[in-house]
């Protein structure tokens, strides 16, 4: 005896389809949201290897759109003859695999520079083949997550369509909510998720949303509970175990093993501190004669017995800054002498130090405090473990009277954007109208004149008044009003109008890192731009 008639069953099935339709639109929204969070994250990662050029944007968009296209084509055919349950299971599988890929591969992007090193060795003497290898590697890295997410649209479209007659309207609705999700994900990633969670930790948001989508598609309540609890606990444990030593803003984590320090470690003197960091090995060495030196890999950053130019940079900038109760920012802690000169002024109310390298902060606190009047614990000073390029690009809410930048050389991946026209414009936006910008740059080796001119021209592209002083280092001062500084630019014998931009990094080409740091041509540093 049948309890339910076929008519009742048909009505129930029809009713469930009506109820589930908004459910699928919400899933479409979430999938679009997840996709663009991964897209923005990936774009920022690629900027570390292409220094935010058109190459980075082009390859990211090509890989992402290619993944979506091929995935849509494949899964539209695969899902065509599947039952509703099979389509749901297929969609669940895509969500789970995309979350696993994000956790194991996207987040662990440290493998990229190592693979690039292998490529360099394989294609020695053939820069074109190495460039192809580099583009292919990045393309695959970005293509896979897009492929795993792109198949969701045709599957959801098939699940959502109720009748053949309404297929055009239904497809438009699915596409609309998927696109709205993508727009929301793009905005949320750039303005909320990455600034709040930090670059690598931001991936926890789309991964948790993939879990939410999975739970929404599951039918058995007990199974939903088990999977949701297990996946959330796994994500939390893995993430926070990996982030015990990370600040909220990270870049890729390439670490050099201690054994790689052997060839040139005699330059350190007596080593008092040495730790791997996200940006190379940080070493503090005593060379005798009260000279303590901070190194990143084998590049000496600052010395305790010679820091005249760093201190002078801050003092000259302050001498030309108007008013009292000044708010200042110093990007690049180093040995702390630039920040010390800022804080020493009675006219300065606050100093915000931005330092990307956590180990540099630790080394400064323990081994340079006696040389810089314990600048880190000075009551005027706030130290932020953040990426300086991120700060000047994204933080417009606070204005500064004086901005002083004293960072690594322009050939270093994480520093090179600072020396471009685009980032100089970001600096200008964070200055008060009468504010002063001061930039310290290491000397460029042979061909200093071209190097100096490019630095000068780059700032002059943005500011009305630019002054340059150079000797063993280069000091630049810029403002929108005249300053009381004698400039050396009139001494150039061969004037040039070259400027340094993200897409045309001519400054690096005029800079000889081997000569500046007395390094052999065989020296290889993962953090130096090609």
PDB file of N, CA and C in Angstrom, residues 171-181:
ATOM      1  N   UNK A 171      19.587  31.240 -15.879  1.00  0.00           N
ATOM      2  CA  UNK A 171      21.034  31.391 -16.124  1.00  0.00           C
ATOM      3  C   UNK A 171      21.483  32.811 -15.795  1.00  0.00           C
ATOM      4  N   UNK A 172      20.662  33.793 -16.185  1.00  0.00           N
ATOM      5  CA  UNK A 172      20.997  35.189 -15.870  1.00  0.00           C
ATOM      6  C   UNK A 172      21.052  35.445 -14.383  1.00  0.00           C
ATOM      7  N   UNK A 173      20.147  34.820 -13.621  1.00  0.00           N
ATOM      8  CA  UNK A 173      20.140  35.008 -12.164  1.00  0.00           C
ATOM      9  C   UNK A 173      21.390  34.398 -11.526  1.00  0.00           C
ATOM     10  N   UNK A 174      21.741  33.186 -11.950  1.00  0.00           N
ATOM     11  CA  UNK A 174      22.944  32.540 -11.397  1.00  0.00           C
ATOM     12  C   UNK A 174      24.181  33.373 -11.717  1.00  0.00           C
ATOM     13  N   UNK A 175      24.269  33.826 -12.957  1.00  0.00           N
ATOM     14  CA  UNK A 175      25.415  34.633 -13.373  1.00  0.00           C
ATOM     15  C   UNK A 175      25.465  35.948 -12.589  1.00  0.00           C
ATOM     16  N   UNK A 176      24.291  36.556 -12.388  1.00  0.00           N
ATOM     17  CA  UNK A 176      24.221  37.821 -11.655  1.00  0.00           C
ATOM     18  C   UNK A 176      24.770  37.652 -10.235  1.00  0.00           C
ATOM     19  N   UNK A 177      24.295  36.639  -9.515  1.00  0.00           N
ATOM     20  CA  UNK A 177      24.729  36.479  -8.123  1.00  0.00           C
ATOM     21  C   UNK A 177      26.173  36.002  -8.022  1.00  0.00           C
ATOM     22  N   UNK A 178      26.613  35.235  -8.989  1.00  0.00           N
ATOM     23  CA  UNK A 178      28.023  34.844  -9.023  1.00  0.00           C
ATOM     24  C   UNK A 178      28.913  36.072  -9.224  1.00  0.00           C
ATOM     25  N   UNK A 179      28.492  36.956 -10.112  1.00  0.00           N
ATOM     26  CA  UNK A 179      29.258  38.176 -10.385  1.00  0.00           C
ATOM     27  C   UNK A 179      29.221  39.136  -9.202  1.00  0.00           C
ATOM     28  N   UNK A 180      28.053  39.291  -8.583  1.00  0.00           N
ATOM     29  CA  UNK A 180      27.950  40.146  -7.392  1.00  0.00           C
ATOM     30  C   UNK A 180      28.858  39.615  -6.287  1.00  0.00           C
ATOM     31  N   UNK A 181      28.903  38.298  -6.153  1.00  0.00           N
ATOM     32  CA  UNK A 181      29.816  37.695  -5.175  1.00  0.00           C
ATOM     33  C   UNK A 181      31.259  38.010  -5.494  1.00  0.00           C
TER      34      UNK A 181
END
